[in-house]
Amino acid sequence: MSGPNISIYPGSFDPPTNGHLDLIERGARLFHRLIVAILRNDGKTSLFTVAERTEMLCEAVKHLPNVSVESFDGLLIRFAAEKGARVILRGIRAVSDYEYELQMALMNRKLHPEVETVFMLPGEAYSYVSSRLVKEVFRLGGDVGDLVPPNVVERLKAKGRVWEGAAPSK
Ligand code: PNS
């Protein structure tokens, strides 16, 4: 293999969690360059804008010189090819992740066989952490301080204040 080994780590990151960060750190040790790629317009209602997610991720990875943060629209595999990436990096936390990940990896292979999907395991401490649960626990008043980077806690609190401000009076 010649040239730099570039890997894309795609996702929604709404918001980024310590599980995402753990995988980014592992990936940064394996690849010359790792591009964290935030999906734009995935049709889901998101809590954070793409600009906010980009800022949170950039802050959280600033100690990793070979990691950059970008966003993409449309097919992931097309973005990967545009970037000259040979690898799509995905985390598998539990068996329940596997079926969805397998389908995506095989579809991406069908579309562009030159790009390999590489699965990595996040640290065991993060095997139950997901962005969806972080948002739910935070919204219901639970402590998420151990589950997301400190800057994300601050952003969640700021959103919380907006939610409270926006709450209809009873
Ligand atoms: O964090 P997520 O929501 O699990 O990330 C899913 C993501 C962004 C990797 C996936 O939805 C994706 O790649 N979307 C881009 C559109 C695309 O390429 N679809 C075909 C996938 S086989």
Short mmCIF file of C-alpha atoms and ligand atoms in Angstrom, two decimals:
data_model
loop_
_atom_site.label_atom_id
_atom_site.label_comp_id
_atom_site.label_asym_id
_atom_site.label_seq_id
_atom_site.Cartn_x
_atom_site.Cartn_y
_atom_site.Cartn_z
CA MET A 1 0.00 0.00 0.00
CA SER A 2 1.39 3.40 -0.91
CA GLY A 3 0.45 6.94 0.16
CA PRO A 4 -1.02 8.07 3.43
CA ASN A 5 -3.59 5.78 4.98
CA ILE A 6 -6.65 7.99 5.41
CA SER A 7 -9.65 6.84 7.39
CA ILE A 8 -13.14 8.34 7.68
CA TYR A 9 -15.04 8.04 10.98
CA PRO A 10 -18.65 8.95 10.07
CA GLY A 11 -21.67 9.51 12.26
CA SER A 12 -24.35 11.85 13.50
CA PHE A 13 -22.51 12.85 16.70
CA ASP A 14 -25.62 14.46 18.20
CA PRO A 15 -23.87 14.95 20.59
CA PRO A 16 -20.35 13.45 20.57
CA THR A 17 -19.83 11.05 23.51
CA ASN A 18 -16.79 9.69 25.32
CA GLY A 19 -17.37 6.48 23.36
CA HIS A 20 -16.90 8.39 20.09
CA LEU A 21 -13.81 10.08 21.49
CA ASP A 22 -12.34 6.77 22.65
CA LEU A 23 -12.74 5.36 19.13
CA ILE A 24 -11.25 8.49 17.56
CA GLU A 25 -8.19 8.18 19.81
CA ARG A 26 -7.77 4.50 18.90
CA GLY A 27 -8.20 5.29 15.19
CA ALA A 28 -5.73 8.18 15.35
CA ARG A 29 -3.07 5.70 16.53
CA LEU A 30 -3.71 3.37 13.58
CA PHE A 31 -4.12 5.70 10.61
CA HIS A 32 -1.99 8.51 9.22
CA ARG A 33 -5.04 10.73 9.03
CA LEU A 34 -8.49 10.37 10.50
CA ILE A 35 -11.39 12.51 9.26
CA VAL A 36 -14.36 12.67 11.60
CA ALA A 37 -17.30 13.14 9.20
CA ILE A 38 -20.61 14.52 10.46
CA LEU A 39 -23.64 13.63 8.38
CA ARG A 40 -25.68 16.68 7.32
CA ASN A 41 -29.40 16.44 6.52
CA ASP A 42 -30.01 12.86 7.61
CA GLY A 43 -33.74 13.55 7.92
CA LYS A 44 -33.64 13.07 11.70
CA THR A 45 -34.44 15.96 14.02
CA SER A 46 -31.20 16.74 15.77
CA LEU A 47 -30.60 18.56 19.03
CA PHE A 48 -27.39 20.26 17.87
CA THR A 49 -26.76 21.96 14.54
CA VAL A 50 -23.95 20.65 12.35
CA ALA A 51 -21.97 23.82 13.22
CA GLU A 52 -22.38 23.11 16.95
CA ARG A 53 -21.40 19.46 16.53
CA THR A 54 -18.36 20.51 14.50
CA GLU A 55 -17.28 22.93 17.23
CA MET A 56 -17.75 20.35 20.00
CA LEU A 57 -15.77 17.72 18.08
CA CYS A 58 -13.00 20.14 17.07
CA GLU A 59 -12.52 21.12 20.72
CA ALA A 60 -12.57 17.49 21.86
CA VAL A 61 -9.93 16.32 19.32
CA LYS A 62 -7.59 19.32 19.40
CA HIS A 63 -4.91 17.21 21.16
CA LEU A 64 -4.82 14.84 18.14
CA PRO A 65 -2.84 16.47 15.30
CA ASN A 66 -3.78 13.89 12.65
CA VAL A 67 -7.53 14.20 13.25
CA SER A 68 -9.78 16.70 11.44
CA VAL A 69 -13.53 17.30 11.52
CA GLU A 70 -15.65 17.77 8.41
CA SER A 71 -19.28 17.29 7.39
CA PHE A 72 -20.80 15.57 4.39
CA ASP A 73 -24.05 15.21 2.48
CA GLY A 74 -25.27 12.31 0.42
CA LEU A 75 -23.47 8.99 0.11
CA LEU A 76 -20.74 8.34 2.66
CA ILE A 77 -18.80 6.20 0.21
CA ARG A 78 -18.69 9.07 -2.29
CA PHE A 79 -17.30 11.39 0.39
CA ALA A 80 -14.73 8.74 1.36
CA ALA A 81 -13.62 8.37 -2.26
CA GLU A 82 -13.39 12.16 -2.69
CA LYS A 83 -11.09 12.32 0.33
CA GLY A 84 -8.89 9.50 -0.95
CA ALA A 85 -9.78 7.39 2.10
CA ARG A 86 -9.21 3.66 2.01
CA VAL A 87 -11.00 2.96 5.27
CA ILE A 88 -14.34 3.71 6.89
CA LEU A 89 -14.00 3.31 10.64
CA ARG A 90 -17.00 2.25 12.72
CA GLY A 91 -17.36 1.25 16.35
CA ILE A 92 -19.22 -1.85 17.46
CA ARG A 93 -20.34 -1.71 21.09
CA ALA A 94 -22.39 -4.88 21.32
CA VAL A 95 -23.81 -7.68 19.18
CA SER A 96 -26.94 -5.54 18.70
CA ASP A 97 -24.89 -3.06 16.63
CA TYR A 98 -23.59 -5.76 14.34
CA GLU A 99 -26.51 -6.38 12.00
CA TYR A 100 -26.96 -2.72 11.03
CA GLU A 101 -23.21 -2.24 10.68
CA LEU A 102 -22.85 -5.37 8.54
CA GLN A 103 -25.56 -4.16 6.14
CA MET A 104 -23.96 -0.74 5.81
CA ALA A 105 -20.47 -2.15 5.35
CA LEU A 106 -21.61 -4.59 2.65
CA MET A 107 -23.63 -1.93 0.85
CA ASN A 108 -20.65 0.42 0.91
CA ARG A 109 -18.43 -2.40 -0.37
CA LYS A 110 -20.90 -3.05 -3.20
CA LEU A 111 -20.84 0.66 -4.12
CA HIS A 112 -17.09 1.07 -3.86
CA PRO A 113 -15.09 -2.13 -3.26
CA GLU A 114 -11.76 -0.32 -2.85
CA VAL A 115 -12.83 1.19 0.49
CA GLU A 116 -12.76 -1.21 3.46
CA THR A 117 -14.89 -0.84 6.57
CA VAL A 118 -12.85 -1.45 9.72
CA PHE A 119 -14.67 -2.15 12.98
CA MET A 120 -13.12 -1.30 16.32
CA LEU A 121 -14.31 -1.87 19.87
CA PRO A 122 -14.60 1.16 22.12
CA GLY A 123 -13.37 0.78 25.71
CA GLU A 124 -15.66 -1.48 27.75
CA ALA A 125 -16.59 1.49 29.94
CA TYR A 126 -18.42 2.98 26.96
CA SER A 127 -20.19 -0.12 25.66
CA TYR A 128 -23.60 1.17 26.80
CA VAL A 129 -23.12 4.84 25.90
CA SER A 130 -25.09 6.29 23.00
CA SER A 131 -25.94 9.85 21.97
CA ARG A 132 -29.64 8.99 22.20
CA LEU A 133 -29.42 7.83 25.82
CA VAL A 134 -27.16 10.73 26.81
CA LYS A 135 -29.82 13.17 25.56
CA GLU A 136 -32.61 11.29 27.33
CA VAL A 137 -30.77 11.03 30.66
CA PHE A 138 -29.77 14.70 30.53
CA ARG A 139 -33.29 15.84 29.63
CA LEU A 140 -34.67 13.91 32.60
CA GLY A 141 -32.18 15.48 35.00
CA GLY A 142 -29.57 12.69 35.20
CA ASP A 143 -25.81 13.27 35.41
CA VAL A 144 -24.01 12.67 32.09
CA GLY A 145 -20.66 14.13 33.21
CA ASP A 146 -18.84 10.78 32.87
CA LEU A 147 -20.35 10.01 29.47
CA VAL A 148 -19.48 13.03 27.32
CA PRO A 149 -16.54 15.46 27.06
CA PRO A 150 -16.78 18.48 29.43
CA ASN A 151 -17.51 20.91 26.58
CA VAL A 152 -20.53 18.79 25.61
CA VAL A 153 -21.89 18.96 29.18
CA GLU A 154 -21.69 22.76 28.94
CA ARG A 155 -23.48 22.76 25.58
CA LEU A 156 -26.19 20.45 26.92
CA LYS A 157 -26.70 22.75 29.90
CA ALA A 158 -26.98 25.74 27.56
CA LYS A 159 -29.60 23.86 25.49
CA GLY A 160 -31.38 22.97 28.74
CA ARG A 161 -31.64 26.64 29.62
CA VAL A 162 -33.13 27.34 26.18
CA TRP A 163 -35.62 24.45 26.62
CA GLU A 164 -36.62 25.84 30.02
CA GLY A 165 -36.93 29.33 28.59
CA ALA A 166 -39.03 27.98 25.73
CA ALA A 167 -41.30 25.87 27.95
CA PRO A 168 -44.94 26.94 27.72
CA SER A 169 -46.29 28.37 30.97
CA LYS A 170 -48.84 26.18 32.72
O1 PNS B 1 -24.00 7.77 14.03
P1 PNS B 1 -24.85 7.02 13.07
O2 PNS B 1 -26.21 7.63 13.00
O3 PNS B 1 -24.88 5.56 13.39
O4 PNS B 1 -24.18 7.18 11.62
C1 PNS B 1 -24.78 6.61 10.49
C2 PNS B 1 -24.05 7.03 9.20
C3 PNS B 1 -23.88 8.53 9.14
C4 PNS B 1 -22.68 6.38 9.15
C5 PNS B 1 -24.92 6.53 8.00
O5 PNS B 1 -26.24 6.94 8.18
C6 PNS B 1 -24.43 7.02 6.65
O6 PNS B 1 -23.38 6.64 6.19
N1 PNS B 1 -25.20 7.93 6.02
C7 PNS B 1 -24.84 8.55 4.77
C8 PNS B 1 -25.77 8.12 3.64
C9 PNS B 1 -25.28 6.82 3.05
O7 PNS B 1 -24.18 6.69 2.56
N2 PNS B 1 -26.19 5.82 3.10
C10 PNS B 1 -25.88 4.47 2.66
C11 PNS B 1 -25.17 3.71 3.76
S1 PNS B 1 -24.87 2.08 3.32
#
